[in-house]
Coordinates of C-alpha atoms in Angstrom, one line a residue:
M539 CA 0.0 0.0 0.0
I540 CA 2.8 2.4 0.9
D541 CA 4.6 1.6 -2.3
G542 CA 1.4 2.3 -4.3
I543 CA 1.0 5.7 -2.6
L544 CA 4.6 6.6 -3.4
S545 CA 4.2 5.6 -7.0
F546 CA 0.9 7.5 -7.3
S547 CA 2.5 10.6 -5.8
I548 CA 5.4 10.6 -8.2
R549 CA 3.3 9.8 -11.3
Q550 CA 0.5 12.2 -10.4
R551 CA 2.7 14.8 -9.0
W552 CA 0.7 17.8 -10.2
L553 CA -2.5 16.3 -8.7
V554 CA -0.7 15.9 -5.4
M555 CA 0.4 19.5 -5.5
I556 CA -3.1 20.7 -6.1
G557 CA -4.3 18.6 -3.2
V558 CA -1.6 20.0 -0.9
L559 CA -2.5 23.5 -2.0
V560 CA -6.2 22.9 -1.2
M561 CA -5.2 21.5 2.2
A562 CA -3.0 24.5 2.9
A563 CA -5.9 26.9 1.9
F564 CA -8.3 25.0 4.2
G565 CA -5.7 25.3 7.0
A566 CA -5.3 29.0 6.4
W567 CA -9.1 29.5 6.6
N568 CA -9.3 27.5 9.8
F569 CA -6.5 29.6 11.3
T570 CA -8.9 32.6 11.1
R571 CA -11.5 30.6 13.1
L572 CA -9.1 28.9 15.6
P573 CA -9.7 30.0 19.2
I574 CA -6.7 31.8 20.6
D575 CA -6.0 31.9 24.3
A576 CA -3.0 32.3 26.7
V577 CA -3.2 28.8 28.4
P578 CA -5.6 25.8 28.3
D579 CA -8.8 26.2 30.3
I580 CA -8.5 23.6 33.1
T581 CA -12.0 24.2 34.5
N582 CA -14.1 21.1 34.9
V583 CA -17.7 20.8 33.7
Q584 CA -19.7 22.5 36.5
V585 CA -23.0 24.2 37.2
Q586 CA -23.4 26.7 40.0
I587 CA -26.7 27.3 41.9
N588 CA -26.8 30.6 43.6
T589 CA -29.5 31.6 46.1
R590 CA -30.0 34.9 47.7
A591 CA -31.5 34.7 51.2
P592 CA -31.5 38.2 52.8
G593 CA -31.6 38.1 56.6
Y594 CA -30.6 34.5 56.9
S595 CA -27.6 33.6 59.0
P596 CA -25.0 31.1 57.7
L597 CA -26.4 28.3 59.8
E598 CA -30.0 29.0 58.6
V599 CA -28.7 29.2 55.0
E600 CA -27.0 25.8 55.3
Q601 CA -29.9 24.1 57.0
R602 CA -32.9 25.5 55.0
I603 CA -31.4 26.2 51.6
T604 CA -28.0 24.6 50.9
F605 CA -28.6 21.2 52.3
P606 CA -31.9 20.6 50.5
I607 CA -30.5 21.8 47.2
E608 CA -27.2 19.8 47.5
T609 CA -28.9 16.6 48.5
S610 CA -31.4 16.8 45.7
M611 CA -28.6 16.7 43.1
G612 CA -27.7 13.1 44.0
G613 CA -28.1 10.5 41.3
L614 CA -27.7 12.9 38.3
P615 CA -26.2 11.3 35.2
N616 CA -22.4 11.8 34.9
L617 CA -22.3 13.4 38.4
Q618 CA -18.8 13.5 39.8
N619 CA -19.2 15.5 43.1
T620 CA -20.9 18.4 44.7
R621 CA -19.7 21.1 47.0
S622 CA -21.4 24.0 48.7
L623 CA -20.8 27.4 50.4
S624 CA -23.1 29.0 53.0
R625 CA -22.7 32.6 54.0
Y626 CA -24.8 35.4 55.4
G627 CA -27.6 35.8 52.9
L628 CA -26.0 33.6 50.2
S629 CA -26.0 29.9 49.3
Q630 CA -23.9 28.5 46.5
V631 CA -24.0 24.9 45.4
T632 CA -21.5 23.7 42.8
V633 CA -22.4 20.5 40.8
V634 CA -19.4 19.0 39.1
F635 CA -19.9 16.6 36.2
K636 CA -17.5 14.2 34.5
D637 CA -15.3 15.6 31.7
G638 CA -17.0 15.4 28.3
T639 CA -20.5 16.1 29.6
D640 CA -22.3 18.7 27.5
I641 CA -22.7 21.8 29.6
Y642 CA -26.2 22.6 28.4
F643 CA -27.3 19.1 29.1
A644 CA -25.9 19.4 32.6
R645 CA -27.7 22.7 33.2
Q646 CA -30.9 21.2 32.1
L647 CA -30.5 18.3 34.6
V648 CA -29.7 20.7 37.4
N649 CA -32.6 23.0 36.6
E650 CA -35.1 20.0 36.7
R651 CA -33.8 19.1 40.2
V652 CA -34.0 22.8 41.4
Q653 CA -37.6 23.0 40.3
Q654 CA -38.4 19.8 42.3
V655 CA -36.8 21.1 45.5
K656 CA -38.3 24.6 45.3
D657 CA -41.3 23.6 47.5
R658 CA -38.9 22.7 50.3
L659 CA -37.2 26.1 50.3
P660 CA -38.4 29.1 52.4
A661 CA -41.0 31.4 50.7
G662 CA -39.7 34.3 48.7
I663 CA -36.3 32.7 48.1
E664 CA -35.1 33.0 44.5
T665 CA -32.7 30.4 43.0
A666 CA -30.7 31.0 39.8
M667 CA -27.9 29.1 38.0
G668 CA -24.6 30.8 37.4
P669 CA -23.5 31.9 33.9
V670 CA -22.3 29.5 31.2
S671 CA -18.7 30.4 31.8
T672 CA -15.5 28.9 33.3
G673 CA -12.9 29.8 35.9
L674 CA -10.9 31.6 33.2
G675 CA -14.0 33.4 31.9
E676 CA -13.0 36.9 33.3
I677 CA -11.7 38.4 30.1
Y678 CA -12.2 42.1 30.8
L679 CA -12.3 44.2 34.0
Y680 CA -13.1 47.9 34.1
T681 CA -13.8 50.6 36.6
V682 CA -16.5 53.2 36.6
E683 CA -15.0 56.4 38.0
A684 CA -15.6 60.1 38.3
K685 CA -13.0 62.5 37.2
P686 CA -11.5 64.8 39.9
N687 CA -13.8 67.7 40.8
A688 CA -16.5 66.2 38.5
L689 CA -20.0 67.4 39.4
K690 CA -23.5 66.2 38.6
T691 CA -26.1 68.5 37.0
D692 CA -27.3 69.4 40.5
G693 CA -23.8 70.6 41.5
K694 CA -23.1 67.7 43.8
P695 CA -20.1 65.3 43.4
Y696 CA -20.7 61.8 42.2
S697 CA -21.2 59.3 45.0
P698 CA -20.5 55.5 45.0
T699 CA -24.3 55.1 44.6
D700 CA -24.4 57.3 41.5
L701 CA -21.5 55.3 39.9
R702 CA -23.2 52.0 40.7
T703 CA -26.4 53.2 39.2
I704 CA -24.6 54.2 36.0
Q705 CA -23.0 50.8 35.8
D706 CA -26.2 48.9 36.4
W707 CA -28.5 51.0 34.1
I708 CA -26.2 52.3 31.3
I709 CA -23.0 50.2 30.9
K710 CA -24.1 46.7 31.9
P711 CA -27.2 46.4 29.7
Q712 CA -25.1 47.4 26.6
L713 CA -22.2 45.0 27.4
R714 CA -24.6 42.1 27.8
N715 CA -25.5 42.5 24.1
V716 CA -21.8 42.0 23.0
S717 CA -21.5 38.6 21.2
G718 CA -19.6 36.1 23.3
V719 CA -20.3 37.9 26.6
I720 CA -22.6 35.7 28.8
E721 CA -22.6 37.8 32.0
V722 CA -21.4 41.1 33.4
N723 CA -20.8 41.1 37.2
T724 CA -20.6 44.2 39.3
I725 CA -18.9 44.8 42.7
G726 CA -18.5 48.0 44.6
G727 CA -20.6 51.1 45.1
F728 CA -24.1 51.0 46.6
E729 CA -27.3 49.8 44.9
K730 CA -29.8 52.6 45.0
Q731 CA -33.0 51.8 47.0
F732 CA -36.0 53.7 48.5
H733 CA -36.4 52.9 52.2
V734 CA -39.7 53.1 54.0
L735 CA -39.0 53.4 57.8
P736 CA -42.2 53.0 59.8
D737 CA -42.6 54.7 63.2
P738 CA -43.9 52.1 65.6
A739 CA -45.6 54.7 67.8
Q740 CA -47.5 56.2 64.8
L741 CA -48.5 52.7 63.7
M742 CA -49.9 51.9 67.1
A743 CA -51.8 55.3 67.2
Y744 CA -53.5 54.4 63.9
K745 CA -53.9 50.8 64.9
L746 CA -51.9 49.6 61.8
S747 CA -49.4 46.8 61.4
F748 CA -46.2 46.4 59.4
R749 CA -47.9 43.9 57.2
E750 CA -50.6 46.4 56.2
V751 CA -47.8 48.9 55.2
M752 CA -46.1 46.3 53.1
T753 CA -49.4 45.3 51.5
A754 CA -50.3 48.9 50.7
L755 CA -46.9 49.5 49.1
A756 CA -47.2 46.4 46.9
A757 CA -50.8 47.1 45.9
N758 CA -50.1 50.7 45.0
N759 CA -46.9 49.9 42.9
A760 CA -48.5 48.1 40.0
N761 CA -50.2 49.0 36.7
V762 CA -53.8 47.7 36.3
G763 CA -55.5 47.1 33.0
A764 CA -59.2 47.4 32.5
G765 CA -59.7 46.1 28.9
Y766 CA -60.5 48.4 26.0
I767 CA -63.3 50.5 24.5
E768 CA -64.1 50.3 20.8
R769 CA -65.3 53.6 19.2
N770 CA -65.5 54.5 15.5
G771 CA -63.5 51.5 14.5
E772 CA -60.7 52.3 16.9
Q773 CA -59.6 50.6 20.1
Y774 CA -58.9 52.6 23.2
L775 CA -57.0 50.8 26.0
V776 CA -58.1 51.4 29.5
R777 CA -55.4 51.2 32.2
T778 CA -54.4 52.6 35.5
P779 CA -50.7 53.3 35.8
G780 CA -49.8 52.8 39.5
Q781 CA -46.0 52.4 39.6
V782 CA -44.4 54.9 41.9
A783 CA -41.5 56.9 40.5
N784 CA -40.1 59.0 43.3
I785 CA -40.1 59.5 47.1
D786 CA -43.1 62.0 47.0
E787 CA -45.3 59.4 45.3
I788 CA -44.3 56.8 47.8
K789 CA -45.3 59.1 50.6
E790 CA -48.8 59.6 49.0
V791 CA -49.6 55.9 49.0
V792 CA -52.8 55.3 51.1
I793 CA -52.7 52.6 53.7
G794 CA -56.3 52.9 55.0
S795 CA -58.6 55.4 56.5
R796 CA -59.9 56.4 59.9
N797 CA -63.3 58.2 60.1
G798 CA -63.1 58.9 56.4
V799 CA -59.7 60.4 56.6
P800 CA -57.1 58.6 54.5
I801 CA -53.9 57.5 56.2
R802 CA -50.8 57.8 54.0
I803 CA -47.3 56.4 54.2
S804 CA -46.0 59.8 55.2
D805 CA -48.3 59.7 58.3
V806 CA -46.7 56.6 59.8
A807 CA -43.2 56.3 58.2
D808 CA -40.2 58.2 57.0
V809 CA -39.3 57.7 53.3
R810 CA -35.8 58.4 52.1
E811 CA -33.3 57.3 49.5
G812 CA -31.1 54.5 50.9
Q813 CA -28.6 51.8 49.9
D814 CA -28.6 48.1 49.8
L815 CA -26.8 46.1 52.5
R816 CA -23.6 44.7 51.0
T817 CA -21.0 42.2 52.0
G818 CA -18.1 43.3 49.9
A819 CA -16.4 46.1 48.1
A820 CA -13.8 46.8 45.4
T821 CA -10.8 49.0 45.8
L822 CA -8.1 50.4 43.5
N823 CA -4.9 52.0 44.9
G824 CA -6.7 52.3 48.3
E825 CA -9.8 54.0 46.9
E826 CA -13.2 52.4 46.7
I827 CA -14.4 51.9 43.1
V828 CA -17.2 50.3 41.1
L829 CA -15.7 47.3 39.2
G830 CA -17.3 45.5 36.3
T831 CA -16.3 42.1 35.0
A832 CA -17.2 40.7 31.5
M833 CA -17.6 36.9 31.5
L834 CA -16.8 34.8 28.5
L835 CA -19.3 32.3 27.1
I836 CA -17.8 28.8 27.0
G837 CA -16.2 27.9 23.7
E838 CA -15.8 31.5 22.5
N839 CA -12.5 33.0 21.4
S840 CA -11.4 35.0 24.4
R841 CA -9.1 37.3 22.4
T842 CA -11.9 38.2 19.9
V843 CA -14.5 38.8 22.5
A844 CA -12.2 40.9 24.7
Q845 CA -11.6 43.1 21.6
R846 CA -15.3 43.5 21.1
V847 CA -15.8 44.4 24.8
A848 CA -13.0 47.0 24.6
A849 CA -14.6 48.5 21.5
K850 CA -18.0 48.6 23.1
I851 CA -16.6 50.3 26.3
G852 CA -15.1 53.0 24.1
E853 CA -18.5 53.5 22.4
I854 CA -20.3 53.6 25.7
G855 CA -17.9 56.0 27.2
R856 CA -19.1 58.7 24.8
S857 CA -22.7 58.4 26.2
L858 CA -21.8 58.5 29.9
P859 CA -22.7 61.6 32.0
E860 CA -20.1 64.3 31.8
G861 CA -17.2 63.6 34.2
V862 CA -17.7 59.8 34.4
I863 CA -15.3 57.4 32.7
A864 CA -15.1 53.7 32.2
R865 CA -11.5 52.6 32.3
A866 CA -10.1 49.1 31.6
I867 CA -7.8 47.6 34.2
Y868 CA -7.5 44.1 32.7
D869 CA -7.9 43.1 29.1
R870 CA -7.3 39.5 28.2
T871 CA -6.2 40.7 24.7
H872 CA -2.9 41.9 26.1
L873 CA -2.1 38.6 27.8
V874 CA -3.1 36.6 24.8
E875 CA -1.1 38.8 22.4
A876 CA 2.0 38.6 24.6
T877 CA 1.6 34.8 24.8
I878 CA 1.1 34.4 21.0
A879 CA 4.1 36.7 20.4
T880 CA 6.2 34.4 22.5
V881 CA 5.0 31.3 20.7
E882 CA 5.4 33.0 17.3
K883 CA 8.9 34.1 18.1
N884 CA 9.9 30.5 19.1
L885 CA 8.2 28.9 16.1
V886 CA 9.7 31.4 13.6
E887 CA 13.2 31.1 15.0
G888 CA 12.9 27.4 15.2
A889 CA 11.7 27.1 11.7
L890 CA 14.4 29.4 10.3
L891 CA 17.1 27.5 12.2
V892 CA 15.9 24.2 10.8
I893 CA 15.7 25.6 7.3
V894 CA 19.3 27.1 7.5
I895 CA 20.6 23.7 8.7
L896 CA 18.8 22.0 5.8
F897 CA 20.5 24.2 3.3
L898 CA 23.9 23.6 4.9
I899 CA 23.5 19.8 5.1
L900 CA 21.7 18.9 1.9
G901 CA 23.7 21.1 -0.4
N902 CA 21.0 21.1 -3.0
F903 CA 18.9 24.3 -3.1
K904 CA 15.9 22.7 -4.8
A905 CA 15.9 19.7 -2.5
A906 CA 16.2 22.0 0.6
I907 CA 13.2 24.0 -0.7
A908 CA 11.1 20.9 -1.0
T909 CA 12.0 19.8 2.5
A910 CA 11.5 23.2 4.1
F911 CA 8.0 23.4 2.7
V912 CA 7.0 20.5 4.9
I913 CA 7.2 22.9 7.9
P914 CA 4.5 25.4 7.0
L915 CA 2.4 22.7 5.3
S916 CA 2.4 20.5 8.4
M917 CA 1.5 23.5 10.6
L918 CA -1.5 24.3 8.4
F919 CA -2.5 20.6 8.6
T920 CA -2.1 20.8 12.4
I921 CA -4.2 23.9 12.6
T922 CA -7.1 22.2 10.8
G923 CA -6.8 19.3 13.3
M924 CA -6.8 21.6 16.2
F925 CA -9.9 23.4 15.0
E926 CA -11.8 20.2 14.4
N927 CA -10.9 18.8 17.8
K928 CA -11.6 22.1 19.6
V929 CA -8.0 22.6 20.7
S930 CA -7.2 26.3 21.2
A931 CA -3.9 27.9 20.1
N932 CA -2.1 28.7 23.3
L933 CA 1.3 28.5 25.0
M934 CA 0.9 24.8 25.8
S935 CA -0.5 23.5 22.6
L936 CA 1.9 25.3 20.2
G937 CA 4.9 25.5 22.4
A938 CA 5.8 21.8 22.2
I939 CA 6.1 21.6 18.4
D940 CA 9.6 20.7 17.3
F941 CA 10.3 21.3 13.6
G942 CA 13.4 19.1 13.7
I943 CA 11.2 16.1 14.5
I944 CA 8.5 17.1 12.0
I945 CA 10.9 17.2 9.0
D946 CA 13.0 14.2 10.1
G947 CA 11.3 11.8 7.7
A948 CA 11.3 14.3 4.8
V949 CA 15.1 14.9 5.2
I950 CA 15.8 11.1 5.1
I951 CA 13.7 10.7 1.9
V952 CA 15.2 13.7 0.1
E953 CA 18.8 12.8 1.1
N954 CA 18.4 9.2 -0.1
C955 CA 16.7 10.3 -3.4
L956 CA 19.6 12.6 -4.1
R957 CA 22.1 9.8 -3.4
V958 CA 20.4 7.2 -5.7
L959 CA 20.0 9.8 -8.4
A960 CA 23.7 10.7 -8.3
V961 CA 24.7 7.0 -8.2
E962 CA 22.4 6.1 -11.1
Q963 CA 23.7 9.0 -13.3
Q964 CA 27.3 8.1 -12.6
R965 CA 26.6 4.5 -13.5
L966 CA 24.9 5.4 -16.8
G967 CA 27.2 8.2 -17.5
R968 CA 24.4 10.5 -18.6
I969 CA 21.4 12.5 -17.4
L970 CA 18.4 10.3 -16.6
S971 CA 15.3 10.4 -18.7
R972 CA 12.0 11.4 -17.1
E973 CA 10.9 7.8 -16.7
E974 CA 14.3 6.7 -15.4
R975 CA 14.3 9.6 -12.9
F976 CA 10.9 8.7 -11.6
E977 CA 11.8 5.1 -11.2
T978 CA 15.0 6.1 -9.3
I979 CA 13.1 8.5 -7.0
L980 CA 10.5 5.8 -6.4
A981 CA 13.3 3.3 -5.5
G982 CA 15.0 5.7 -3.2
S983 CA 11.8 6.6 -1.4
K984 CA 10.9 2.9 -1.0
E985 CA 14.3 2.2 0.5
V986 CA 13.9 4.6 3.5
I987 CA 10.2 5.2 3.9
G988 CA 9.8 2.2 6.3
P989 CA 12.5 3.4 8.8
S990 CA 11.2 7.0 8.4
L991 CA 7.6 6.1 9.3
F992 CA 8.8 3.8 12.1
G993 CA 10.9 6.6 13.6
T994 CA 7.9 8.9 13.5
L995 CA 5.8 6.3 15.1
I996 CA 8.2 5.9 18.0
I997 CA 8.1 9.6 18.6
A998 CA 4.3 9.5 18.5
V999 CA 4.1 6.6 21.0
V1000 CA 5.9 8.8 23.5
Y1001 CA 3.0 11.2 23.6
L1002 CA 0.2 8.6 23.8
P1003 CA 0.3 8.1 27.6
I1004 CA -0.4 11.9 28.0
L1005 CA -3.8 11.3 26.3
T1006 CA -4.7 9.0 29.2
L1007 CA -4.4 11.8 31.8
T1008 CA -7.6 13.1 33.4
G1009 CA -8.7 16.0 35.5
V1010 CA -6.5 19.1 35.6
E1011 CA -3.5 17.3 34.3
G1012 CA -5.4 16.1 31.3
K1013 CA -6.9 19.5 30.5
M1014 CA -3.4 21.1 30.8
F1015 CA -1.3 18.6 28.8
T1016 CA -3.7 16.8 26.4
P1017 CA -3.8 19.8 24.0
M1018 CA 0.0 19.6 23.8
A1019 CA 0.0 15.9 23.0
L1020 CA -2.8 16.2 20.4
T1021 CA -1.1 19.1 18.7
V1022 CA 2.2 17.2 18.4
L1023 CA 0.5 14.0 17.2
M1024 CA -1.4 15.9 14.6
A1025 CA 1.8 17.6 13.4
L1026 CA 3.5 14.2 13.2
L1027 CA 0.6 12.8 11.3
G1028 CA 0.6 15.7 8.8
A1029 CA 4.4 15.4 8.4
S1030 CA 4.1 11.6 7.7
I1031 CA 1.4 12.2 5.1
L1032 CA 3.5 14.8 3.4
S1033 CA 6.5 12.5 3.5
L1034 CA 4.5 9.9 1.6
T1035 CA 2.9 12.2 -0.9
F1036 CA 4.3 15.8 -1.2
V1037 CA 8.0 15.1 -0.7
P1038 CA 8.4 12.4 -3.5
A1039 CA 6.2 14.6 -5.8
A1040 CA 8.3 17.7 -5.0
V1041 CA 11.6 15.9 -5.6
A1042 CA 10.2 14.6 -9.0
L1043 CA 9.2 18.1 -10.0
L1044 CA 12.2 20.1 -8.7
V1045 CA 15.2 17.8 -8.9
T1046 CA 16.1 17.7 -12.6
G1047 CA 19.2 17.7 -14.7
R1048 CA 22.6 16.6 -13.3
V1049 CA 22.7 15.6 -9.6
S1050 CA 26.1 15.3 -8.0
E1051 CA 26.6 13.5 -4.7
H1052 CA 29.5 15.2 -2.8
E1053 CA 30.0 16.7 0.6
N1054 CA 29.9 20.5 0.9
W1055 CA 32.2 22.5 3.2
F1056 CA 29.8 22.2 6.1
M1057 CA 29.6 18.4 6.0
R1058 CA 33.4 18.1 5.5
G1059 CA 34.0 20.2 8.6
A1060 CA 31.5 18.1 10.6
R1061 CA 33.2 14.9 9.3
Y1062 CA 36.6 16.3 10.3
I1063 CA 35.4 16.7 13.9
Y1064 CA 33.2 13.6 14.1
V1065 CA 35.3 10.8 12.6
P1066 CA 38.2 11.1 15.0
L1067 CA 35.8 11.5 18.0
L1068 CA 33.9 8.4 16.8
S1069 CA 37.2 6.4 16.5
R1070 CA 38.4 7.3 19.9
S1071 CA 35.0 6.5 21.4
I1072 CA 35.0 3.0 19.9
Q1073 CA 38.6 2.4 21.2
N1074 CA 37.6 3.5 24.7
R1075 CA 34.1 2.0 24.6
G1076 CA 34.3 0.7 28.2
I1077 CA 35.1 4.1 29.6
I1078 CA 32.4 5.8 27.5
A1079 CA 29.7 3.3 28.6
F1080 CA 30.8 3.6 32.3
T1081 CA 30.7 7.4 32.1
A1082 CA 27.3 7.4 30.4
A1083 CA 25.9 5.1 33.2
I1084 CA 27.3 7.4 35.9
L1085 CA 25.7 10.4 34.2
V1086 CA 22.3 8.6 34.2
V1087 CA 22.6 7.7 37.9
V1088 CA 23.7 11.3 38.8
S1089 CA 20.8 12.7 36.7
G1090 CA 18.3 10.4 38.4

């Protein structure tokens, strides 16, 4: 079979070149779609269940919320483990599934169990699942700040409450519409609220209870529809808008009446603008700030999405109130670009070094060109494999590629083809005809293709145990092994097809087999050293054994 592939590649060399060109174009297209990140995402498949429970102590949260939710998750398909956290006013249950579980299938399973357990939770408790993101999903952090001496339209300086309101009502809704952003989290500042503070003495005087105040506020803060009226072919909607908009309207809410005199909120309570109770804050350089975090949707390209968020922040900044700015303090794009620059530098320098050595050793410009092309072509083949297997381009996946190993098989084939061509020309005493040249190249390729592929297989086998790793180790090192294996596979395919076809196309005319100055210098150093090593083989073997022991 291998001999048939070699013969076909040489005879149908132009067809092989067209196929390689198509493969290269497909790889270049996949490169534009390949996810790029700094490091592999080692987060496991997990779903978080967050429950807000204002006023509940950690013990009450654990007993009445966390425990029922966590125990209800038992028996889910592909469930690996669960863990929980109970704090003042907050319950968080994390459900971890086995690797490979579809995240949306896992969320559906969790949501079904949450619906079943809701009847066992305290009334008024709201439970929600966390965003479809990972531990490395924080791709963009920004602050909402007021410039020094900046004032609002009423002449007052901006307060933390004002900045938090701008974040929640202006910036956050627009960022949520950015493609690839699944959530925007906010910390810092104070959430604006209207507080109604009843006076117990006034309530007792009017013979009212706290519950009546709460009921009146809820009943008078809703719109009521009353159908419609048809007239002259037109439809008029009848509705009663009842939502309160400011403190004065809250004060005018009627609770009841005594002797025909209405009793309003202002008669029994003080109404003022207040703030939500919070359990954390954000600071920058010792100053409290409002911090926003854009979360990445699982599977999205972090570099591309971070660029979209940065562009959107710039656009939003032009619509913010005068004196307020949104400033980036962390942009994943910078980290990814620095990482990619490191990888690019290493790959380019490695490729150039290998190509230079090729020209020095082979001594045949056309043969060196054919061999050097294996490097970019195998990389394009690898990129296609990475895209199809959902392996992102990062420091781990691309940093392990060794171009010397990749072109090892191609060098052996080209060198042997040059040798047999030179020997055959010397034997016949003339330049070979096209058919004779093809037969000679085929014979030279057959002679070394077996050892070449076997050597590549040995290198590939070294990486196979890495594919068996699981957990964090598997997520960290499996992309590296897959990338190297795909590169070796691409190089092997090119050695079977492209290299013989390229030699058949490029290596024409008279071929001379002689050592160039570089190889003569290497031989001048190597042959005496080899001779002395053989003469003193016992000492060499003992020294090598000692080095192995010391290294161990």
